[in-house]
Coordinates of C-alpha atoms in Angstrom, one line a residue:
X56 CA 137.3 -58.6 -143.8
X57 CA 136.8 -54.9 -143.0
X58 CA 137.3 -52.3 -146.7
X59 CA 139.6 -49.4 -146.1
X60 CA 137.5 -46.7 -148.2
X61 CA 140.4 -44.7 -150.3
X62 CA 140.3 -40.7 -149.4
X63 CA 138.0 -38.4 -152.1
X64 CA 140.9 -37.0 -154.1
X65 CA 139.5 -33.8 -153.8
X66 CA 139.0 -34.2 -149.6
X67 CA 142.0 -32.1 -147.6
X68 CA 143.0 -34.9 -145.4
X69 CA 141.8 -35.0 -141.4
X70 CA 145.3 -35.3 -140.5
X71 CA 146.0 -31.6 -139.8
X72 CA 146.8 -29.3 -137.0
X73 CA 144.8 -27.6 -134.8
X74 CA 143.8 -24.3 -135.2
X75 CA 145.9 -23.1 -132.6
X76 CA 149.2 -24.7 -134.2
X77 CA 150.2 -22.8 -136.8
X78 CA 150.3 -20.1 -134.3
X79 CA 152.4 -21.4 -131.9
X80 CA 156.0 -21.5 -132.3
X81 CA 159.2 -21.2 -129.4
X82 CA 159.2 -18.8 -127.0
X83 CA 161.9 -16.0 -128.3
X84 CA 163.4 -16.8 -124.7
X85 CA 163.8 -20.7 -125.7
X86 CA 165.2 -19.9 -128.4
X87 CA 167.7 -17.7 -127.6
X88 CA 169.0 -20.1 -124.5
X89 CA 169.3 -22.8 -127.1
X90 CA 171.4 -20.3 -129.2
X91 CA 173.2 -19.4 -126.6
X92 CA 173.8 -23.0 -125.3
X93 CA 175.1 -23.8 -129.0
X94 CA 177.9 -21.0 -129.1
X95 CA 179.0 -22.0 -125.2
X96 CA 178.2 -18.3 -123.7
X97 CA 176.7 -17.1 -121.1
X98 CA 172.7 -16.6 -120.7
X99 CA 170.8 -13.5 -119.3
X100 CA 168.1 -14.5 -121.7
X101 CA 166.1 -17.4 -119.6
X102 CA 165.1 -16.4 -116.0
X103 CA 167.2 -19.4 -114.7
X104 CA 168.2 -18.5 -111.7
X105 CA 171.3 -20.1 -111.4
X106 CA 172.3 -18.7 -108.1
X107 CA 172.3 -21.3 -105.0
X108 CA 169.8 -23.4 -103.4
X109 CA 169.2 -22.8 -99.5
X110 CA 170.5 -25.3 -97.8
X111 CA 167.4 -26.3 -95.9
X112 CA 165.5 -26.4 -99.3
X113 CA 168.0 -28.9 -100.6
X114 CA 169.0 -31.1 -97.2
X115 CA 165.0 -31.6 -96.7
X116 CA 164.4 -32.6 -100.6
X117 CA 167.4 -35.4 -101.0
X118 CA 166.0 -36.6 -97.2
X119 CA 163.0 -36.7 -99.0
X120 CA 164.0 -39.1 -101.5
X121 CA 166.0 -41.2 -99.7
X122 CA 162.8 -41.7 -97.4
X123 CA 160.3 -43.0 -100.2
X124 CA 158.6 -39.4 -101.1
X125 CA 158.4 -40.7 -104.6
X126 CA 154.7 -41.7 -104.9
X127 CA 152.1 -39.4 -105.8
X128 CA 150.6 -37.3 -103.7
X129 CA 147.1 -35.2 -103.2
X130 CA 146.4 -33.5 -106.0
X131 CA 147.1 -30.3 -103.9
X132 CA 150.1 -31.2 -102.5
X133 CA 151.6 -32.7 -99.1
X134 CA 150.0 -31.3 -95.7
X135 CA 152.8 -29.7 -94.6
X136 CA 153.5 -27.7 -97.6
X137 CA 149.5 -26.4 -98.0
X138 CA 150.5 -25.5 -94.4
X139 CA 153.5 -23.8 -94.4
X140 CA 152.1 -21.4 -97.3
X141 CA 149.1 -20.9 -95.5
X142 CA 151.1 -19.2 -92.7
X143 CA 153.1 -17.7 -95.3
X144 CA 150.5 -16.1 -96.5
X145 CA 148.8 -14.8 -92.7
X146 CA 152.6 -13.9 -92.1
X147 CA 153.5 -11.6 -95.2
X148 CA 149.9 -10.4 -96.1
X149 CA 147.4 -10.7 -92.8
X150 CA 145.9 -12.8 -95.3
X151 CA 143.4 -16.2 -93.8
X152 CA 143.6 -19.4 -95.9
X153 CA 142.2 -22.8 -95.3
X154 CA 144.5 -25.2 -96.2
X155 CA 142.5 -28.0 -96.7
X156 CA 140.4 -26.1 -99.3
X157 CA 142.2 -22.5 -100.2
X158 CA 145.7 -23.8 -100.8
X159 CA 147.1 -25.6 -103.6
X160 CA 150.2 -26.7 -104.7
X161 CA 151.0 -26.1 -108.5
X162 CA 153.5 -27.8 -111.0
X163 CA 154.2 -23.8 -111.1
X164 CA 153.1 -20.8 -111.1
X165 CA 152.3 -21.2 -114.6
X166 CA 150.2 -24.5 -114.2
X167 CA 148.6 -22.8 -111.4
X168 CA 146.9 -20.2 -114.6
X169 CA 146.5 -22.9 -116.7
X170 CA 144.3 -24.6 -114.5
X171 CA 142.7 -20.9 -113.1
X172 CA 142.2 -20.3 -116.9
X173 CA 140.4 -24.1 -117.2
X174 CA 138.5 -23.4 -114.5
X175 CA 137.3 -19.8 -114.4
X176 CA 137.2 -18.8 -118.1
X177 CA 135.1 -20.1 -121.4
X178 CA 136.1 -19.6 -124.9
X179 CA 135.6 -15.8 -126.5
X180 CA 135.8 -14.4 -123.4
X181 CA 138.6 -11.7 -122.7
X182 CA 141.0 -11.1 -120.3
X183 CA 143.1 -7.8 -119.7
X184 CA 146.7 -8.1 -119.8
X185 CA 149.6 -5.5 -118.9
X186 CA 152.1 -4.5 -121.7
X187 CA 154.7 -5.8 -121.9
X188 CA 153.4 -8.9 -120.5
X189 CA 155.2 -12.2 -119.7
X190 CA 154.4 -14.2 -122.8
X191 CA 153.2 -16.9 -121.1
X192 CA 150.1 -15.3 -119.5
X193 CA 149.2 -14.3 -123.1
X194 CA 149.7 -17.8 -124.7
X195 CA 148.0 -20.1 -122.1
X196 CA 144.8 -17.4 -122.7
X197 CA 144.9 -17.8 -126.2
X198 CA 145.7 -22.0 -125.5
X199 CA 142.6 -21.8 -124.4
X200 CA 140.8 -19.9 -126.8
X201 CA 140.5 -16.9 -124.5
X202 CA 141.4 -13.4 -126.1
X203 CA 143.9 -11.3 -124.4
X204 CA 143.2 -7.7 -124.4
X205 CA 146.4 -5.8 -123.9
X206 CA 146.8 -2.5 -122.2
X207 CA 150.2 -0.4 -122.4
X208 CA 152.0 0.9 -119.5
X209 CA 153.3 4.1 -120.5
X210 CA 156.8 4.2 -120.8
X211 CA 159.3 5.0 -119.7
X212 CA 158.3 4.0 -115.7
X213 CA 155.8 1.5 -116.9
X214 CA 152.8 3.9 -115.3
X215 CA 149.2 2.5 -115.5
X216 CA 147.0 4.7 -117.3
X217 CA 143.9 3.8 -115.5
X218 CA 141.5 5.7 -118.7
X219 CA 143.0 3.1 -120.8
X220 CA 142.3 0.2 -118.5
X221 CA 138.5 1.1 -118.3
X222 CA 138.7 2.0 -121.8
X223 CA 139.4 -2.0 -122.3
X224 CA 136.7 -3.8 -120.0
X225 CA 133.8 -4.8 -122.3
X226 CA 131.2 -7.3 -121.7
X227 CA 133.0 -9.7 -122.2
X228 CA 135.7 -8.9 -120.2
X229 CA 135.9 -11.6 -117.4
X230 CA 139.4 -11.0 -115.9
X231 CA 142.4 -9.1 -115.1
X232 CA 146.2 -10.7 -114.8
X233 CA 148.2 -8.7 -112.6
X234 CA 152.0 -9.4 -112.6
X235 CA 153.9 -7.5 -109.8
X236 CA 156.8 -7.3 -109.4
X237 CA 156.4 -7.4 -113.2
X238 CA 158.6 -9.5 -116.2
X239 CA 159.9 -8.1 -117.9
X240 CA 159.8 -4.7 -117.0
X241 CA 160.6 -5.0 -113.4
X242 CA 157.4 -3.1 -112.6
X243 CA 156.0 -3.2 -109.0
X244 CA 152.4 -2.0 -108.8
X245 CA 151.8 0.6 -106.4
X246 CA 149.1 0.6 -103.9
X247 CA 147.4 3.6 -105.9
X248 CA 147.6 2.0 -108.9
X249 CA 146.4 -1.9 -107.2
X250 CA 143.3 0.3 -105.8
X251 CA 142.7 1.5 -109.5
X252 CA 142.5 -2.1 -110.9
X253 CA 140.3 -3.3 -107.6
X254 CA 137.5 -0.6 -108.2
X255 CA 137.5 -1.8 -112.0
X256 CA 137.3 -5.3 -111.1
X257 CA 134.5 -4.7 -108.2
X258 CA 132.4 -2.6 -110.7
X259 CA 132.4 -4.5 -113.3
X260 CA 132.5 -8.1 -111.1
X261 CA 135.5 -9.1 -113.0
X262 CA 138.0 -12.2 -111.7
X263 CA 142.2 -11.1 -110.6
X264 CA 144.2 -13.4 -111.4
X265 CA 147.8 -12.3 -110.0
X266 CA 151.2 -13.8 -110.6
X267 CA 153.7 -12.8 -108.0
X268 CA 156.5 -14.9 -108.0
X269 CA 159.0 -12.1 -107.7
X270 CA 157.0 -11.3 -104.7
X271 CA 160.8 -10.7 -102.3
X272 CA 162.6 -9.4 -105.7
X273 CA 161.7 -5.7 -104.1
X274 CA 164.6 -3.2 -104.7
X275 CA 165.0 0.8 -103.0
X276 CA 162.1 0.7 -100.6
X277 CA 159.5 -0.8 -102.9
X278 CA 156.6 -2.9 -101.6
X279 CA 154.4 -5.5 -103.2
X280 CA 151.2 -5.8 -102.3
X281 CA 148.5 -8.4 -102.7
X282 CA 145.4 -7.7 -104.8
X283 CA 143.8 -10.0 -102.2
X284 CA 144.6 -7.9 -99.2
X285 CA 142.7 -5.0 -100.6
X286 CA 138.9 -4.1 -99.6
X287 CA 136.2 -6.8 -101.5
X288 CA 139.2 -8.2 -103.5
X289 CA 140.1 -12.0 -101.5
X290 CA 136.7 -13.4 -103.4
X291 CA 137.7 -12.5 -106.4
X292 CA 141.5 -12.7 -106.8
X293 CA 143.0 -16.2 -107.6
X294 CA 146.9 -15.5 -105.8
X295 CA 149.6 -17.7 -108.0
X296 CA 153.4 -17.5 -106.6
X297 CA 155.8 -20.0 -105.9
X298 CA 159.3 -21.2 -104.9
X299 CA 161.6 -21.1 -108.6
X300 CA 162.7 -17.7 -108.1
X301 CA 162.9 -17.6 -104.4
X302 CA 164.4 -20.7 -103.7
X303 CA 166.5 -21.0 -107.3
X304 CA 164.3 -24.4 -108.0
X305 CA 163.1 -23.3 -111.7
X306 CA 163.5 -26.8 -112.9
X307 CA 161.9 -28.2 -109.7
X308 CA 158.3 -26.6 -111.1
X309 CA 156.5 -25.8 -107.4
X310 CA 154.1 -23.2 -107.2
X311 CA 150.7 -23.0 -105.8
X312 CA 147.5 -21.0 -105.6
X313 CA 145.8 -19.5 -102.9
X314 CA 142.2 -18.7 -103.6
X315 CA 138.6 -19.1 -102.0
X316 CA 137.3 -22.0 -101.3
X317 CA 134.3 -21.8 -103.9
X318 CA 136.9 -21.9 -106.7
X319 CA 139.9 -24.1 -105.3
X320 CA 137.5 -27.1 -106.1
X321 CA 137.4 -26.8 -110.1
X322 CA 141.2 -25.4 -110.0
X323 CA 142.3 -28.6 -108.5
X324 CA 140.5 -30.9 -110.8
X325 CA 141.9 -29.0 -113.6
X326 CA 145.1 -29.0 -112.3
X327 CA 144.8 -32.6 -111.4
X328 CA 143.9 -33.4 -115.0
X329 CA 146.8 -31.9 -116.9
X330 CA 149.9 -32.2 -114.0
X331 CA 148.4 -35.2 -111.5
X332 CA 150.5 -33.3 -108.9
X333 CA 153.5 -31.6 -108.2
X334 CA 156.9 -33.5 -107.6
X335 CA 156.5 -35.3 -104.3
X336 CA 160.0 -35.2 -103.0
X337 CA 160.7 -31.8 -104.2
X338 CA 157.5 -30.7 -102.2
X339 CA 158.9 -31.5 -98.4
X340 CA 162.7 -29.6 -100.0
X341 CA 160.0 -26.2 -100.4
X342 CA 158.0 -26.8 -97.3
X343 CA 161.5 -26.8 -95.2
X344 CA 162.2 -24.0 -96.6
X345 CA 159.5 -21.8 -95.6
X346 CA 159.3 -23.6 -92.2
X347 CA 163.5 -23.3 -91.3
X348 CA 164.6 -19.8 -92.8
X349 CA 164.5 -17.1 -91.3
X350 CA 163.1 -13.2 -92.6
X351 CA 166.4 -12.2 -92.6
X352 CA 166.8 -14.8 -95.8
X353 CA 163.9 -13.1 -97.7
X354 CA 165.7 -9.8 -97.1
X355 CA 169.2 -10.7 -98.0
X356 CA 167.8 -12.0 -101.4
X357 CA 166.4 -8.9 -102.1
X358 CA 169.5 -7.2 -101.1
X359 CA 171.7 -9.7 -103.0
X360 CA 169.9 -9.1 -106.0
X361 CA 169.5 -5.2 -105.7
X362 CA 173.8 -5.5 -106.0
X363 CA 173.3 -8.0 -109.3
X364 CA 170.9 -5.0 -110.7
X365 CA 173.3 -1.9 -110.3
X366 CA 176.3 -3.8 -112.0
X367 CA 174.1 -4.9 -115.0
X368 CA 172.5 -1.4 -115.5
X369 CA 176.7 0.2 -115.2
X370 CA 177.4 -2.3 -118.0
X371 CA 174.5 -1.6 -119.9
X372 CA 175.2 2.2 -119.7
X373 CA 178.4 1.6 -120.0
X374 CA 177.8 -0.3 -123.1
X375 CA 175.5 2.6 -124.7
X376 CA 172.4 0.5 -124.2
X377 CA 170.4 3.1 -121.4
X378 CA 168.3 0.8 -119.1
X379 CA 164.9 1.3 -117.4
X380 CA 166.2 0.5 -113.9
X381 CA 163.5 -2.0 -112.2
X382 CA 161.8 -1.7 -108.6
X383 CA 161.4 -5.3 -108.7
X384 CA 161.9 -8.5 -110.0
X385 CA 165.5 -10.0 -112.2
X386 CA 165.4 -8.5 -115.2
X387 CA 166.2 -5.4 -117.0
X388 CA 165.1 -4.2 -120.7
X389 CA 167.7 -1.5 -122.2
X390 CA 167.7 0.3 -125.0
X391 CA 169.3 -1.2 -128.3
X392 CA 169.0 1.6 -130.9
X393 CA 172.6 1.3 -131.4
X394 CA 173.5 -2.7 -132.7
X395 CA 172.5 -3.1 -136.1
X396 CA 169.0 -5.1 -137.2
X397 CA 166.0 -4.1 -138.3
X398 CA 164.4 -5.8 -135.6
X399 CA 164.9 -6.7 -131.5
X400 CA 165.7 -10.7 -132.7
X401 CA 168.3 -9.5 -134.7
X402 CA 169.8 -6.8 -133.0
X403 CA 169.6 -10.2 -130.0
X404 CA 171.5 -12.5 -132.2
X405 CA 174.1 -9.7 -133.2
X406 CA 174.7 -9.6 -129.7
X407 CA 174.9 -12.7 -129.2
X408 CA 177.1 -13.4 -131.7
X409 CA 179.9 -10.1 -130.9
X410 CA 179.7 -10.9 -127.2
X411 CA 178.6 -14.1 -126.7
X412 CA 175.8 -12.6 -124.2
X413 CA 172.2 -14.3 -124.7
X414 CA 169.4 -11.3 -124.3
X415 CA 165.8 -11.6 -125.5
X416 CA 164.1 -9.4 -128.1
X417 CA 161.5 -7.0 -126.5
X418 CA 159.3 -7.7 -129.2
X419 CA 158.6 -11.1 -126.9
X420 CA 156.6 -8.9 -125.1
X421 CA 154.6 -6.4 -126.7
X422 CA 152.2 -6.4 -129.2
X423 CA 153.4 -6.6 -132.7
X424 CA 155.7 -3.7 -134.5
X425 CA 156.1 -2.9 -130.3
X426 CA 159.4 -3.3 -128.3
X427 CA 161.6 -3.6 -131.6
X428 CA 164.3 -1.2 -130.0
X429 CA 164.7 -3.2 -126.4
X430 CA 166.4 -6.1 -125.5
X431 CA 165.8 -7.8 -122.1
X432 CA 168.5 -9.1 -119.7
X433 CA 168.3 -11.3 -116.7
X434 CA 170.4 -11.0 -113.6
X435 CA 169.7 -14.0 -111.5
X436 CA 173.3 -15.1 -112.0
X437 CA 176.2 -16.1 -110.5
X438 CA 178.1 -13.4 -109.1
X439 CA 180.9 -14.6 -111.3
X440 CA 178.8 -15.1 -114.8
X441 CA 177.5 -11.9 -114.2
X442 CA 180.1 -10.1 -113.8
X443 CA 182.1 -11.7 -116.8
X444 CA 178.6 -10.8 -118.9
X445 CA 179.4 -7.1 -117.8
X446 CA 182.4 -7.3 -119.0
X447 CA 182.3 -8.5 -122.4
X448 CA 178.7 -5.9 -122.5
X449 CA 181.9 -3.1 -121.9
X450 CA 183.4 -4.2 -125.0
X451 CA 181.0 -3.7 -127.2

C-alpha cells in the first residue's frame, strides 16, 4: 500500500500559479463589453464588427456545412483558401507566394503571432512594439516570456520618431511588430516611415512581424503598404491579416500568414500544436469570398466606414471629447479631460454608466501612468447603433 508523505509545514505548497499569472488579468476591452452587456447598452468598446456578412461569405460557409466540411483539415488550411490568398496577395501587393509552403491559414490573426512568436523568438529576447499598441501583441510577447520594448509615436498624428526607434534596437533585439492601419490609433504607416523601420531591420538583421488586418480600413486617400513589398524585406517579414474585419466574421477566428518558405514550416507546427486548424466550414465561407467579390466591395467598405468615422468624430466633438481623426482602421481615441475619474477606466465606467455607451480606457494601450486622459471608441457598427451612440454622446 503506497504512504502519502504529509507536506513539510514549513514547504509553500507546489500548487501555485505560474509566474506569468499573477500578471495576467482581462483585457480592459473584455471587461468593459461584459459591463456593457450587463447594463443592456450599446458597445463601441470591442472591435465587433457587427455590420453584415457578404453574402457570398455566408451562402458558401452554411453550403459548407450542409456538405460535411466538418472534419479537420491541414494544418494550413483547405487548398482553395491557401489559394485564393495567394492571389490576394500577387493581386493587392505584386507580392509571389507559394501556397503549398508560404501560406497558412490561422485561427486569427492573433494565433497567426502566437505561433510566429513560438516559432521565431526565445525567452529574454526583445521585440519593439508601437505605442499605443494593440494589447494583444504586447501580452502574447510577454506569454512567452519575450520582453516588449515600447516605442511612442509622438502625438498628436502618431508620427514615428525614427531616433527613438534606433535608440531601442539592442542586441537582443530580434523583432519589430508593425501594425498598420494601427489599433487603436488609426495610424497608417507611410511609405517614408515603412522605409525607416526596413533599413533598421536590414542593418541590424532583425525579423517584421506585421499585423494588417485593417488592411482595406483606408480613409481620405491613405495607402497601406506591405513591409514585405519593400527592397530585402519578403525574407524577413512574417505578413499576418485575415478575414474578421473585412468580412465581419470576428467570432469565426480566420486569419493566416504569409511568409517564406524557410519559416512557414515551424509556424505551422506551432500553430498546429496550440489551434490543430482553423474551422473547416468557415474556411470555404472566406475563400468564396475572396474568389466571388468584386474590388468594388473592398472600396465600398472603406467608403462605408469613412461615413461611420465622420459621425463619431461630430459626436465626439460635439460632446467636448476632441478626437484624433484616423487614416485607417475602426476606431477613434478622443480626449476625456472633461468626465470625472482620476483615471481612463473610470472616467470609461462614468460614461458608461451616464450614457450607456461602452468605450475603453486608453491606458489599455500605453505604458503605465500613459493614455489616462483618452478613451477609445469603435465604429464598426450598425448604421442604426451608431448613430443612437452619437446621440446619447450629444447628451452628455
Amino acid at each position: 500500500m503506497s504512504k502519502t508523505l504529509a507536506p513539510h509545514p514549513h514547504t509553500a505548497s507546489r500548487l501555485a500559479l505560474s509566474e506569468l499569472a499573477p500578471g495576467a488579468m482581462q483585457s480592459e476591452i473584455r471587461a468593459m463589453s461584459v459591463e456593457c452587456e450587463r447594463i443592456g447598452g450599446i458597445n463601441l468598446a470591442q472591435g465587433i464588427c457587427d455590420t453584415p456578412v457578404p453574402m457570398p461569405v455566408e451562402t458558401a460557409a452554411i453550403a459548407a456545412i450542409v456538405g460535411g466540411h466538418n472534419i479537420y483539415t491541414r494544418q494550413d488550411g483547405i487548398a482553395p483558401l491557401r489559394k485564393a490568398i495567394a492571389e490576394k496577395q500577387q493581386r493587392e501587393y505584386g507580392l509571389t507566394y507559394d501556397p503549398e509552403t508560404e501560406v497558412m491559414v490561422a485561427s486569427g490573426a492573433t494565433a497567426g503571432l502566437h505561433a510566429a512568436a513560438m516559432a521565431l523568438l526565445n525567452p529574454g529576447d526583445e521585440v519593439l512594439v508601437f505605442e499605443p499598441f494593440y494589447g494583444y501583441h504586447v501580452t502574447t510577447l510577454k506569454s512567452m516570456r519575450v520582453k516588449p520594448v515600447l516605442v511612442a509615436l509622438a502625438e498628436p498624428d502618431w508620427v514615428l520618431d525614427t531616433d527613438a526607434l534606433r535608440a531601442a534596437i539592442t542586441e537582443r533585439t530580434r523583432a519589430i511588430i508593425v501594425n498598420t492601419p494601427a489599433n487603436p490609433s488609426g495610424k497608417v504607416f507611410s511609405r517614408p516611415e515603412m522605409e525607416a523601420i526596413a533599413d533598421a531591420a536590414r542593418e541590424h538583421d532583425l525579423f517584421v512581424l506585421t499585423d494588417e488586418i485593417y488592411e482595406y480600413f483606408v480613409y481620405d486617400g491613405a495607402k497601406h503598404i506591405c513591409m514585405a513589398t519593400l527592397d530585402g524585406m519578403r525574407e524577413r517579414t512574417i505578413v499576418m491579416s485575415g478575414f474578421s474585419k473585412t468580412f465581419s466574421v470576428t467570432g469565426w477566428r480566420l486569419g493566416y500568414v504569409t511568409a517564406d518558405a524557410k519559416w512557414m514550416g515551424a509556424l505551422g507546427y506551432f500553430h498546429d500544436l496550440t489551434y490543430v486548424c482553423a474551422p473547416s466550414a468557415l474556411q470555404h465561407g472566406t475563400a468564396a469570398g475572396l474568389e466571388q467579390l468584386p474590388p468594388t466591395f473592398y472600396t465600398q467598405l472603406a467608403a462605408d466606414h469613412q461615413s461611420k468615422r465622420e459621425r463619431i468624430v461630430a459626436a465626439l466633438r460635439d460632446a467636448g471629447m476632441e478626437p484624433s481623426v484616423p487614416a485607417g482602421a475602426y476606431y477613434v481615441l478622443a480626449r476625456a479631460g472633461r468626465l470625472p475619474g482620476e483615471t481612463a477606466a473610470l472616467k470609461a465606467r462614468h460614461l458608461l454608466a451616464k450614457t450607456g455607451v461602452a468605450s475603453v480606457a486608453g491606458s489599455a494601450f500605453f505604458r503605465p501612468g500613459r493614455g489616462e486622459d483618452l478613451l477609445r471608441f469603435c465604429f464598426a457598427k450598425k448604421d442604426a447603433d451608431l448613430d443612437e451612440a452619437c446621440a446619447r454622446l450629444r447628451r452628455l
